[in-house]
GROMACS .gro file of C-alpha atoms in nm:
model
  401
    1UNK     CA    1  21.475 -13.967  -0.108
    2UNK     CA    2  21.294 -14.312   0.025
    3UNK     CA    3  20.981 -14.222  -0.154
    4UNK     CA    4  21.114 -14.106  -0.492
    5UNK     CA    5  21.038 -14.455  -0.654
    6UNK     CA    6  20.698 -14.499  -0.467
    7UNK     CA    7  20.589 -14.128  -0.611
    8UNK     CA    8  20.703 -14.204  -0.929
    9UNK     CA    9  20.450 -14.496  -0.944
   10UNK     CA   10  20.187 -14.295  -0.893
   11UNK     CA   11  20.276 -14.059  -1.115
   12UNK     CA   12  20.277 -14.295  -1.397
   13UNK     CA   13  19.928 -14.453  -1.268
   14UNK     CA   14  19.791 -14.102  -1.285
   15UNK     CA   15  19.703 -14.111  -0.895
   16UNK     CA   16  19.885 -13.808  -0.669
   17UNK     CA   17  19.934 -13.894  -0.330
   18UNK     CA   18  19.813 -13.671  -0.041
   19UNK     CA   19  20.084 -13.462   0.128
   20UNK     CA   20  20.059 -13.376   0.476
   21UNK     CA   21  20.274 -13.094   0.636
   22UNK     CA   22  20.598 -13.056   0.621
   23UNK     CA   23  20.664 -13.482   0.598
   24UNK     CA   24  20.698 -13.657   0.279
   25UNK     CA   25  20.445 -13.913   0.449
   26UNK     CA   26  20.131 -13.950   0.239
   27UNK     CA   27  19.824 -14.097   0.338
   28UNK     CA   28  19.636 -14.400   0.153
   29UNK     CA   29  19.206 -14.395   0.196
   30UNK     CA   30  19.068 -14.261   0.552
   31UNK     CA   31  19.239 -14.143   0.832
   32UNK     CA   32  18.980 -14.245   1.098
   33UNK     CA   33  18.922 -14.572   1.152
   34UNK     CA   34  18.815 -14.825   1.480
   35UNK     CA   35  19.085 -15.099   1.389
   36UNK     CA   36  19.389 -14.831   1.283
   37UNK     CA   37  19.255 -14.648   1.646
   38UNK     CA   38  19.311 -14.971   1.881
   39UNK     CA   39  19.634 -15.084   1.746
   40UNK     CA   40  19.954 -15.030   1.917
   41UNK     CA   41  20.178 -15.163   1.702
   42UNK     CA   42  20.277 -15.294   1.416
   43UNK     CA   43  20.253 -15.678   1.537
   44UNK     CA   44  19.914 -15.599   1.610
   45UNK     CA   45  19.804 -15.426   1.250
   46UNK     CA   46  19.949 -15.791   1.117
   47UNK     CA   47  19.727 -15.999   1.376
   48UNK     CA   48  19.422 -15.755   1.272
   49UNK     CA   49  19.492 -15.833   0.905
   50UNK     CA   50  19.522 -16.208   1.012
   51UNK     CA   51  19.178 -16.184   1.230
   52UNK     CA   52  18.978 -15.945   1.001
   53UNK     CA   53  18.779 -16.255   0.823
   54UNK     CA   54  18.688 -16.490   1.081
   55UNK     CA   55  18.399 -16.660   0.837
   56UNK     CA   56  18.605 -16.941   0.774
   57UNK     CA   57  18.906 -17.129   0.950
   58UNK     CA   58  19.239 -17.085   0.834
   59UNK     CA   59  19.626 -17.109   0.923
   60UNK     CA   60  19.898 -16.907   0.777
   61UNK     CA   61  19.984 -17.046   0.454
   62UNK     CA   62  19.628 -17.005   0.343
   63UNK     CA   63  19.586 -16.659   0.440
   64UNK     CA   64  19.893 -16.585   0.228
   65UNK     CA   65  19.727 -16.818  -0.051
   66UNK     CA   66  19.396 -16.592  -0.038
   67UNK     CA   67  19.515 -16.252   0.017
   68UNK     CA   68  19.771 -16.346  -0.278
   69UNK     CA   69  20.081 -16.228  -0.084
   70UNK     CA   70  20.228 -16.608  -0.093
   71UNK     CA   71  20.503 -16.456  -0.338
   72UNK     CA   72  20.571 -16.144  -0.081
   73UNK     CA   73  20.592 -16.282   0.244
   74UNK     CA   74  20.678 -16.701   0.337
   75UNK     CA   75  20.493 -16.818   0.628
   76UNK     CA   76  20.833 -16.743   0.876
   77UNK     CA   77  20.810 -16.381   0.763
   78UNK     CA   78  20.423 -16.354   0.873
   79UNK     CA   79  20.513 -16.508   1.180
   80UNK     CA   80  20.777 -16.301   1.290
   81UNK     CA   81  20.598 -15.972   1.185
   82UNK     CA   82  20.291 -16.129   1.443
   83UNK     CA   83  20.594 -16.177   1.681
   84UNK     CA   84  20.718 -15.888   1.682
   85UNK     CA   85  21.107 -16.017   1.570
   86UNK     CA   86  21.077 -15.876   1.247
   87UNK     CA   87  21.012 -15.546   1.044
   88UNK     CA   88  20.971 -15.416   0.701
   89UNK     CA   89  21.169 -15.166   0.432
   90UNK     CA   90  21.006 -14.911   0.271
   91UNK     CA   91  20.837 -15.049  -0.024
   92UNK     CA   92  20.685 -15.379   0.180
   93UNK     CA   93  20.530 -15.114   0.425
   94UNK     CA   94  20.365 -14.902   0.107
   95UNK     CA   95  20.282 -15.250  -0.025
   96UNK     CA   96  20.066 -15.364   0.315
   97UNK     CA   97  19.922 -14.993   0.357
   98UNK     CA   98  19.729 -15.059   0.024
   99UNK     CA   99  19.692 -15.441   0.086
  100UNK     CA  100  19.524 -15.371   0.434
  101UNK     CA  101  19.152 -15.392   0.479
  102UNK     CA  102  19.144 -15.133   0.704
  103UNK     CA  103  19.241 -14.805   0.641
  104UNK     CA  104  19.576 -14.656   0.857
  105UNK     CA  105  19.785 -14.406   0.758
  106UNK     CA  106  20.132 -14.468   0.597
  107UNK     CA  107  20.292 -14.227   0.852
  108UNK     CA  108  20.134 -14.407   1.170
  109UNK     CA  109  20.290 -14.713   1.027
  110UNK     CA  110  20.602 -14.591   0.973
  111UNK     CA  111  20.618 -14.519   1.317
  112UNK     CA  112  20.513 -14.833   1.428
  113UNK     CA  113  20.746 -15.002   1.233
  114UNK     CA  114  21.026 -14.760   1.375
  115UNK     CA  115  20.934 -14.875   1.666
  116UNK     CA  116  20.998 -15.248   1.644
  117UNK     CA  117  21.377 -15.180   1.554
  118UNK     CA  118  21.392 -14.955   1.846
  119UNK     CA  119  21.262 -15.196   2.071
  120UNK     CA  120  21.419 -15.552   1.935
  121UNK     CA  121  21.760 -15.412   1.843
  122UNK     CA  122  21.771 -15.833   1.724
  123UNK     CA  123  21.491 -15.773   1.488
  124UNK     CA  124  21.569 -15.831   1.157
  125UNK     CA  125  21.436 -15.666   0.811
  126UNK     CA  126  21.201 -15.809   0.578
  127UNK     CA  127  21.243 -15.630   0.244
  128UNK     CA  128  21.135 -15.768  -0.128
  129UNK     CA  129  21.314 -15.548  -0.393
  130UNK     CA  130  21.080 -15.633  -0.726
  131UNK     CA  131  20.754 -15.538  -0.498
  132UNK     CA  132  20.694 -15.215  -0.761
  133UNK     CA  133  20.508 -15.423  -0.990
  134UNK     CA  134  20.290 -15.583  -0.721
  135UNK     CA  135  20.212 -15.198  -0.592
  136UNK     CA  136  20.125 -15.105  -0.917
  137UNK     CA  137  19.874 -15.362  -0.991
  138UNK     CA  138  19.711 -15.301  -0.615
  139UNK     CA  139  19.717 -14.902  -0.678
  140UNK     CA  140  19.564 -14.964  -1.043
  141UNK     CA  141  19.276 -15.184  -0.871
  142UNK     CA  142  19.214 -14.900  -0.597
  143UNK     CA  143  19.173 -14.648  -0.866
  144UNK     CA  144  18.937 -14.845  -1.089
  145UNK     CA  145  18.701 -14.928  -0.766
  146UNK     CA  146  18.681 -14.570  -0.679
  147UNK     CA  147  18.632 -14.455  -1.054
  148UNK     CA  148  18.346 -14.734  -1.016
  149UNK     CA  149  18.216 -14.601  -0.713
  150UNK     CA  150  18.239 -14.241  -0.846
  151UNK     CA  151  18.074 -14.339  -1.146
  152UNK     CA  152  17.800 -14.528  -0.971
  153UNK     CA  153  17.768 -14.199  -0.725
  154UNK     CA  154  17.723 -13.969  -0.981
  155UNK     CA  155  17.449 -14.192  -1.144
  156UNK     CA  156  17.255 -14.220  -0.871
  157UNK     CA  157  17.291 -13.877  -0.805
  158UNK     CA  158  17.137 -13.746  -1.165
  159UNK     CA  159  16.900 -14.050  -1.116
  160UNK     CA  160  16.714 -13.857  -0.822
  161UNK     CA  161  16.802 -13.505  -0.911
  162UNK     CA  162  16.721 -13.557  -1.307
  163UNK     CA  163  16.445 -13.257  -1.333
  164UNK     CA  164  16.665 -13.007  -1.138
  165UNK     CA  165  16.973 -13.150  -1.343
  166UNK     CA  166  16.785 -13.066  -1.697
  167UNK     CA  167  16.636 -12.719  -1.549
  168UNK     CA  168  16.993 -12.609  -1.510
  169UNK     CA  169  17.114 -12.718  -1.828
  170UNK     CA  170  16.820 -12.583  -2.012
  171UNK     CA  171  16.878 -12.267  -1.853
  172UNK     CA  172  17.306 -12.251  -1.908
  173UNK     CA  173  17.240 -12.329  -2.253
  174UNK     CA  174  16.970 -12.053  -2.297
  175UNK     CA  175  17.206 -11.805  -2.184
  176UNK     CA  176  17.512 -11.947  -2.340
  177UNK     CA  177  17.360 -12.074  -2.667
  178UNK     CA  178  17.566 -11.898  -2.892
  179UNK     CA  179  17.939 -12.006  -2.769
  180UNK     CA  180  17.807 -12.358  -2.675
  181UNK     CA  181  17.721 -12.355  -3.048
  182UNK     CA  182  18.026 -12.166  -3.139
  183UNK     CA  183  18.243 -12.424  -2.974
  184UNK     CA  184  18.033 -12.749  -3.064
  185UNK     CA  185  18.137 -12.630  -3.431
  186UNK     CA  186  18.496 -12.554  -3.404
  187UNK     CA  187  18.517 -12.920  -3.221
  188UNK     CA  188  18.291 -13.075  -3.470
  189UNK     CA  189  18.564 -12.909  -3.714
  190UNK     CA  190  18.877 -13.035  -3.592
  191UNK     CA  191  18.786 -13.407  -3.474
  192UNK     CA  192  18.524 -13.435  -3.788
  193UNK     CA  193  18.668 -13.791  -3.912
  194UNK     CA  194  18.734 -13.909  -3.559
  195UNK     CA  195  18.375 -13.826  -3.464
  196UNK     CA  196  18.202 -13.980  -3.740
  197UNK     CA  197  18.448 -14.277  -3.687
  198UNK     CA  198  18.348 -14.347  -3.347
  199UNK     CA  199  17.934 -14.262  -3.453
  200UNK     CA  200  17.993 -14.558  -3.729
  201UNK     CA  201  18.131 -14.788  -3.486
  202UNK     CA  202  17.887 -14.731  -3.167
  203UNK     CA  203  17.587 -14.772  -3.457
  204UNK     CA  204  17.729 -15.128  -3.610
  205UNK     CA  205  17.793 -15.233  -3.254
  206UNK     CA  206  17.411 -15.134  -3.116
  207UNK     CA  207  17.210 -15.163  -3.422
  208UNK     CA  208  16.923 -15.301  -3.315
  209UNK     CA  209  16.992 -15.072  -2.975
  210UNK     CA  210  17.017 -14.740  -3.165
  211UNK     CA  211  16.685 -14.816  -3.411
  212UNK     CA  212  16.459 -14.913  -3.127
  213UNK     CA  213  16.593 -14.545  -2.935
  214UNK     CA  214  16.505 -14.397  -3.258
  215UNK     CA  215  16.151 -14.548  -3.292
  216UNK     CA  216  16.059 -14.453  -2.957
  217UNK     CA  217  16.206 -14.085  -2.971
  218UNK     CA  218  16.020 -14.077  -3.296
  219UNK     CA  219  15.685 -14.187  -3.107
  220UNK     CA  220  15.725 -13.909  -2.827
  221UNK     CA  221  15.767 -13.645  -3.046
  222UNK     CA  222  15.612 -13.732  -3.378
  223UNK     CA  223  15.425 -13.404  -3.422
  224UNK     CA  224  15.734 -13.153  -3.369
  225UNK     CA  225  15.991 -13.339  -3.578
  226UNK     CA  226  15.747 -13.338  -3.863
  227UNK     CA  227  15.714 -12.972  -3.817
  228UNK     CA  228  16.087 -12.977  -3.850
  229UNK     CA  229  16.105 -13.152  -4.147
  230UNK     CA  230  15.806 -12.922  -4.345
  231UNK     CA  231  15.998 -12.634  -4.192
  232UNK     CA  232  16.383 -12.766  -4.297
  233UNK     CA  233  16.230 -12.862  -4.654
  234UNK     CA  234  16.051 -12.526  -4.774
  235UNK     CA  235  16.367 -12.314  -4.641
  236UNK     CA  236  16.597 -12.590  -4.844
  237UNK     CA  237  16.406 -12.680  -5.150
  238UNK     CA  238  16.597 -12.606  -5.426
  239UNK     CA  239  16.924 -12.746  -5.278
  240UNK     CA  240  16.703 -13.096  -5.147
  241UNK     CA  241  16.550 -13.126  -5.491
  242UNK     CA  242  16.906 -13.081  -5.677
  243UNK     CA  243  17.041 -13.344  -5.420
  244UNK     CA  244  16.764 -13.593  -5.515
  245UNK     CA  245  16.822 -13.560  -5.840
  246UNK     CA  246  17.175 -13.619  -5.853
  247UNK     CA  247  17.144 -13.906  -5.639
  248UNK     CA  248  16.899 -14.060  -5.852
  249UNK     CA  249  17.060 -13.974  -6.236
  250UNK     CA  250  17.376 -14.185  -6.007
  251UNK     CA  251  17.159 -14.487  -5.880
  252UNK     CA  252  16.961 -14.468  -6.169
  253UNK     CA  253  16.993 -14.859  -6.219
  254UNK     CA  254  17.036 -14.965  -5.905
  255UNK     CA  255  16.738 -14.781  -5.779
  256UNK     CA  256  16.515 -14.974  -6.068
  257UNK     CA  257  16.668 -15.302  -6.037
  258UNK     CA  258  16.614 -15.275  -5.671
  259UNK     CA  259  16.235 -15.174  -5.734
  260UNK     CA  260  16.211 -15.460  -5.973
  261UNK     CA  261  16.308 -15.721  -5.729
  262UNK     CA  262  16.071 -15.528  -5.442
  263UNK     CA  263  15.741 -15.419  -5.629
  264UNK     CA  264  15.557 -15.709  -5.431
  265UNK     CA  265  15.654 -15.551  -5.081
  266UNK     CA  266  15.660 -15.182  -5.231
  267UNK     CA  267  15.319 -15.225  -5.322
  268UNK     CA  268  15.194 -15.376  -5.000
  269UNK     CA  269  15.347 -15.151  -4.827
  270UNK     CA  270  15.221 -14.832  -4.998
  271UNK     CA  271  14.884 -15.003  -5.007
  272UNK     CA  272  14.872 -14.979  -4.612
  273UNK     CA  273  14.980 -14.653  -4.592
  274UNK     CA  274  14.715 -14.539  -4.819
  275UNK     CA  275  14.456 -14.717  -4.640
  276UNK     CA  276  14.578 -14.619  -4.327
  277UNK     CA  277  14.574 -14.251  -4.355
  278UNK     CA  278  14.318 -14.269  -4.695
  279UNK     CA  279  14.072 -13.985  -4.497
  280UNK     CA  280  14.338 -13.775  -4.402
  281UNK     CA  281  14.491 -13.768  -4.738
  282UNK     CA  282  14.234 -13.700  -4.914
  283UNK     CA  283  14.092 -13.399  -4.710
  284UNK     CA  284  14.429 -13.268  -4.757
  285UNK     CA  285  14.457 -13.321  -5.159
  286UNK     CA  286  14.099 -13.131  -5.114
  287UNK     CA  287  14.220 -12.875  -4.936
  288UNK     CA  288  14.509 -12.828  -5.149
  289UNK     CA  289  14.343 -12.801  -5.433
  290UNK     CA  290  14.075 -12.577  -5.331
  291UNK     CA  291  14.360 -12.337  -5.233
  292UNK     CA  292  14.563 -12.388  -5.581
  293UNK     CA  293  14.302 -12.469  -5.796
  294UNK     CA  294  14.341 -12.214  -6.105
  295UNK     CA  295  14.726 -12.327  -6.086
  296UNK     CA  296  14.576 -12.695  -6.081
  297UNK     CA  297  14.362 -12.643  -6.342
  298UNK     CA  298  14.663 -12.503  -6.569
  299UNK     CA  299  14.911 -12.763  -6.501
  300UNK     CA  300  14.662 -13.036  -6.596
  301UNK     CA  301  14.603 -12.883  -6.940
  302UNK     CA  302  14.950 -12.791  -7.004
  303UNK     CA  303  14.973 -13.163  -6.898
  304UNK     CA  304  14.703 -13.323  -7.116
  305UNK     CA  305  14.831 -13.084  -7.479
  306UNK     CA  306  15.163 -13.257  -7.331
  307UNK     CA  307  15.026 -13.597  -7.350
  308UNK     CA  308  14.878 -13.555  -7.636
  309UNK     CA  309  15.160 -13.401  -7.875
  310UNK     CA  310  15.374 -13.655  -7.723
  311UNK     CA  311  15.167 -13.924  -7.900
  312UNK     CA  312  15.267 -13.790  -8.222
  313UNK     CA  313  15.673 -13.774  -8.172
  314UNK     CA  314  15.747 -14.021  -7.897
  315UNK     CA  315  15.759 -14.407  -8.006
  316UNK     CA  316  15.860 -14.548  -7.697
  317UNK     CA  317  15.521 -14.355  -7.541
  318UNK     CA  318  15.332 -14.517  -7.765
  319UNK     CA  319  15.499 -14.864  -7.697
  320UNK     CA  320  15.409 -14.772  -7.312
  321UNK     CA  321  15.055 -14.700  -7.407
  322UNK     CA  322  15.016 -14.992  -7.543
  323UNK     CA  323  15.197 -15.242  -7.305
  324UNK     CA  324  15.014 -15.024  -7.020
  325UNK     CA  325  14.667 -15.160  -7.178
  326UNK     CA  326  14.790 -15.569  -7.278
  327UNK     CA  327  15.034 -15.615  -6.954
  328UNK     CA  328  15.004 -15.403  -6.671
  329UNK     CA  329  15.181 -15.674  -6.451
  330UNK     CA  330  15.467 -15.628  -6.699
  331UNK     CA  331  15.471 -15.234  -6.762
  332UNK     CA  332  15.397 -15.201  -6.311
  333UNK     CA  333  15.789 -15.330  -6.365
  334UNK     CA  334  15.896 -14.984  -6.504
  335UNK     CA  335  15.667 -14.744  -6.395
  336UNK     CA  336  15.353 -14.671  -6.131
  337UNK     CA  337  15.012 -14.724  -6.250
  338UNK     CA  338  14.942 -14.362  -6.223
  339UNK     CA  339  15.235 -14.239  -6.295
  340UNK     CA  340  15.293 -14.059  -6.645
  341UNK     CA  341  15.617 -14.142  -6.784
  342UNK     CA  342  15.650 -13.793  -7.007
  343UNK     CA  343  15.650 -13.610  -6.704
  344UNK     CA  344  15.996 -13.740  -6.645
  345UNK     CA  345  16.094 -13.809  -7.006
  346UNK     CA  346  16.008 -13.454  -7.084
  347UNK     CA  347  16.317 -13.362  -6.854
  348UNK     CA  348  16.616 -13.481  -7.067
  349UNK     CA  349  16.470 -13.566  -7.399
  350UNK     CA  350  16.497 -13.292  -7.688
  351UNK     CA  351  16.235 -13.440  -7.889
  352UNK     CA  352  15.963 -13.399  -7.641
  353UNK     CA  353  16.107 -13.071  -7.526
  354UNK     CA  354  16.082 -12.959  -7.937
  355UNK     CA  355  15.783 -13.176  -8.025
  356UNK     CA  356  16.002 -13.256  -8.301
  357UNK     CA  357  16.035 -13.619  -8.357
  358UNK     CA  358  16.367 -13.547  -8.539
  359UNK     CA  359  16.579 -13.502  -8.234
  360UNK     CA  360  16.486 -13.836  -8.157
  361UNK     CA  361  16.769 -14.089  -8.150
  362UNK     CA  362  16.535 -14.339  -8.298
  363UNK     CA  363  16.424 -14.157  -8.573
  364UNK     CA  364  16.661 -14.349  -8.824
  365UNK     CA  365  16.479 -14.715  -8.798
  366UNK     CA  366  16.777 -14.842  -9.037
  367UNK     CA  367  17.007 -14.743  -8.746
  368UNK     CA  368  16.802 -14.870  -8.432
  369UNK     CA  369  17.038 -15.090  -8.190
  370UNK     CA  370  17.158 -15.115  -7.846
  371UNK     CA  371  17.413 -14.808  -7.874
  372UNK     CA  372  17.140 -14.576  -8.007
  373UNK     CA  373  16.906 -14.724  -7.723
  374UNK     CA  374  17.106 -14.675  -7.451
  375UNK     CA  375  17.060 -14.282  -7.542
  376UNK     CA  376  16.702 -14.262  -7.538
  377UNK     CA  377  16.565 -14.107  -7.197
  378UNK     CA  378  16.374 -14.440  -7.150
  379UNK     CA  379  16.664 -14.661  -7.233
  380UNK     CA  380  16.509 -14.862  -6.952
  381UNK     CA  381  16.224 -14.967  -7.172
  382UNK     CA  382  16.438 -15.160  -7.424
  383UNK     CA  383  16.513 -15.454  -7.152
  384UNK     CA  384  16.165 -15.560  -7.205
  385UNK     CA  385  16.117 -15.878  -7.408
  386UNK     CA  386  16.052 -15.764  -7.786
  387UNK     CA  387  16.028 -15.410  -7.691
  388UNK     CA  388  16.259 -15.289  -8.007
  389UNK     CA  389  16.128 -15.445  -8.289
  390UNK     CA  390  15.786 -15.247  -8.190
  391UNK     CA  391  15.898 -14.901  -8.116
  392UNK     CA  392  16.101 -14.931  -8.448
  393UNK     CA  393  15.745 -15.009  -8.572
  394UNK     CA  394  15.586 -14.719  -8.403
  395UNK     CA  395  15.896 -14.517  -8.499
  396UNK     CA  396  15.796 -14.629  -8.899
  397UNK     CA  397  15.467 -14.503  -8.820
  398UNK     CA  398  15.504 -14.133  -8.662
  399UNK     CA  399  15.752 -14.075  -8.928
  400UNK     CA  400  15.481 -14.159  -9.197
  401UNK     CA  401  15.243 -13.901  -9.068
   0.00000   0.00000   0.00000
C-alpha cells in the first residue's frame, strides 16, 4: 500500500502510529485544534503555516529559509499550494503533517488535498521522492521533545507527590521484600561485570559529586550506619580479621613506605581525633575495662613475662629498645610510640614463639647478611642506617649468656 514506506519509518524510529477504524489513516499529535477547525482547505492550512508567526516580516523565500523546507519546496511550489494550482503525493503530505505548527490530522488532509485535484482537474503534483530522510529526522525530533516533556512530567510529578511516592514504595517492598531481593540478586548475577563497569565509570566521571553525596548521607545518618558497622563486624570477625591480614602480609611494603612518607600528616591527624573525642574515649576504655578487667589484668602479664623473655632471645628487640630511647624521631619511622613491636613479631617468628634464640635466623653472626635479613619478621628494621652491625652485636651478646 501508499503507507507501507511511511510505517516502516516508524517502525525503525521505534514510534507506532495511531490507527483509526477501518482506514490506514493515522493521526500525528491532537485531533482538536482552533486553526485545523477553521480551515477549509488545503490552500488555507499552507496560508495558516505562512501566517502562524507574524513577529517579524517576511516573504516566501525566507519562510522556506527558517522553517528549513528551502530543499523541499522552491518558492513556485509554495505559491501554487497558497493558490490552490497545485497539490502534494503522499510522502510531502506526511512530511507537512509533522512540519505543521498546528496539529491536523493526516486523514483531514488527505481529504483536502483530494480535493484540490477534484476541483482544478489543471492542478499539477508536487512530489519529492528522497523526503524519507527529512521525515525521519522531523519524527526523531518529535519523539525526543515528548520523551523531554514526559521526563520533565514525571519529575515534577514525584517532586510534589515525593512522601506519598516513598510511602508506597516502602510499603511494596515490605510486602515483597523477599522476591525484590530474590530478583535484585539473580540480576546482580548475570550483568555483575557490566554493573560494576558502569558504577566505575559514573564514580570517575562525578568524583567530587559522589564524595560530597556520601559526606552528607554520612552526616544524616551517622548514628545508624555506625550501628551497622559494630553490628556487620562482630557477626563477621573472623573472616574481616583474615581479610586484613592478608591484605596487609600483600602491601606489607607499600603500606610502610607509604606511612614513612605520611607520618607528619598521620600524626596530625590522629592527634585531632584524639583530642577531639579524648573524653569520650576514655570513659569508654574505662568502661571497658571495668567490664573485662580480670581478662585485662591477664593479658598484660602474659604481655609483660612476654616482654621480658623476649629481651633475652630477640636482638633486633633489643636494637629497638635501644633506638626507641637515643632516636625516637628515627624509630616513630617503623613503629608507634606505644606500640610494642613483639606483639606482632610474636606472630611469625619461631624464636619468640619458642623463647629459643636458636630458631633465630640471626643466630649465626658469621652468617649475618641481607639474604638472612630479609627472613627475620622485622626485616624492616635492617633499612635503618647501621642497624646490622648492632643487632649482630646484640646477637654476640644473648648468645654469650
Amino acid at each position: 500500500m501508499v503507507h507501507d514506506d511511511v510505517n516502516e519509518i516508524f517502525i525503525e524510529l521505534g514510534e507506532t502510529p495511531n490507527i483509526y477504524g477501518d482506514t490506514d489513516a493515522f493521526i500525528w499529535g491532537n485531533v482538536s485544534d482552533s486553526v485545523a477547525g477553521q480551515v477549509q482547505s488545503l490552500s488555507e492550512v499552507i496560508t495558516e503555516w505562512y501566517l502562524f508567526d507574524s513577529s517579524c516580516q517576511k516573504d516566501i523565500k525566507t519562510f522556506l529559509l527558517a522553517e528549513e523546507i528551502a530543499d523541499v519546496f522552491t518558492e513556485k511550489d509554495f505559491m501554487d499550494l497558497i493558490c490552490g494550482t497545485a497539490y502534494l503525493n503522499e510522502n510531502l503530505l506526511l512530511f507537512i503533517s509533522i512540519k505543521l505548527p498546528f496539529k491536523i490530522t493526516i486523514e483531514r488532509l488527505r481529504g483536502l488535498n483530494a480535493c484540490v485535484k477534484k476541483q482544478n482537474p489543471n492542478a499539477r503534483m508536487i512530489e519529492k521522492l528522497e523526503i524519507n530522510e527529512k521525515i525521519k529526522e522531523l519524527v526523531k525530533k518529535n519523539m525526543d521533545i515528548r520523551a523531554q516533556n514526559l521526563r520533565d512530567q514525571r519529575r515534577k510529578y514525584r517532586e510534589s507527590h515525593r512522601d506519598e511516592i516513598n510511602s508506597q514504595k516502602r510499603k511494596y517492598y515490605a510486602e515483597h521484600s523477599e522476591a525484590i531481593k530474590e530478583r535484585n540478586h539473580l540480576y546482580y548475577a548475570k550483568n555483575k561485570e557490566k554493573i560494576l563497569k558502569q558504577i566505575m565509570q559514573y564514580r570517575l566521571m562525578n568524583k567530587e559529586q559522589v564524595l560530597k553525596s556520601k559526606r552528607e548521607y554520612w552526616a544524616r545518618h551517622k548514628e545508624r550506619l555506625n550501628e551497622q558497622k559494630r553490628l556487620h563486624y562482630r557477626k563477621n570477625r573472623p573472616v574481616q580479621l583474615e581479610r586484613k591480614k592478608r591484605y596487609r602480609d600483600t602491601h606489607k611494603e607499600q603500606a610502610h613506605m607509604y606511612y614513612v612518607e605520611n607520618i607528619d600528616r598521620i600524626s596530625a591527624k590522629a592527634r585531632e581525633r584524639y583530642l577531639t573525642d579524648k573524653e569520650k574515649k576514655l570513659d569508654q576504655r574505662k568502661e571497658y575495662h571495668e567490664k573485662n578487667r580480670e581478662r585485662e589484668n591477664k593479658r598484660a602479664k602474659e604481655r609483660y613475662e612476654r616482654i621480658k623473655a623476649a629481651k633475652e632471645v630477640c636482638a633486633v628487640y633489643l636494637f629497638l629498645l635501644k633506638l626507641k630511647k637515643e632516636n625516637m624521631e628515627l624509630y616513630l619511622t617503623l613503629y608507634k610510640k606505644g606500640r610494642d613491636p613483639i606483639t606482632s613479631l610474636v606472630k611469625t617468628c619461631a624464636a619468640l614463639q619458642h623463647m629459643d634464640i636458636n630458631l633465630c635466623p640471626l643466630a649465626d653472626c658469621a652468617k649475618v647478611d641481607k639474604d638472612v635479613c630479609q627472613k627475620c619478621s622485622a626485616s624492616n628494621v635492617f633499612f635503618v642506617p647501621g642497624a646490622m652491625g648492632k643487632i649482630k652485636d646484640f646477637v654476640e651478646i644473648l648468645k654469650a649468656r
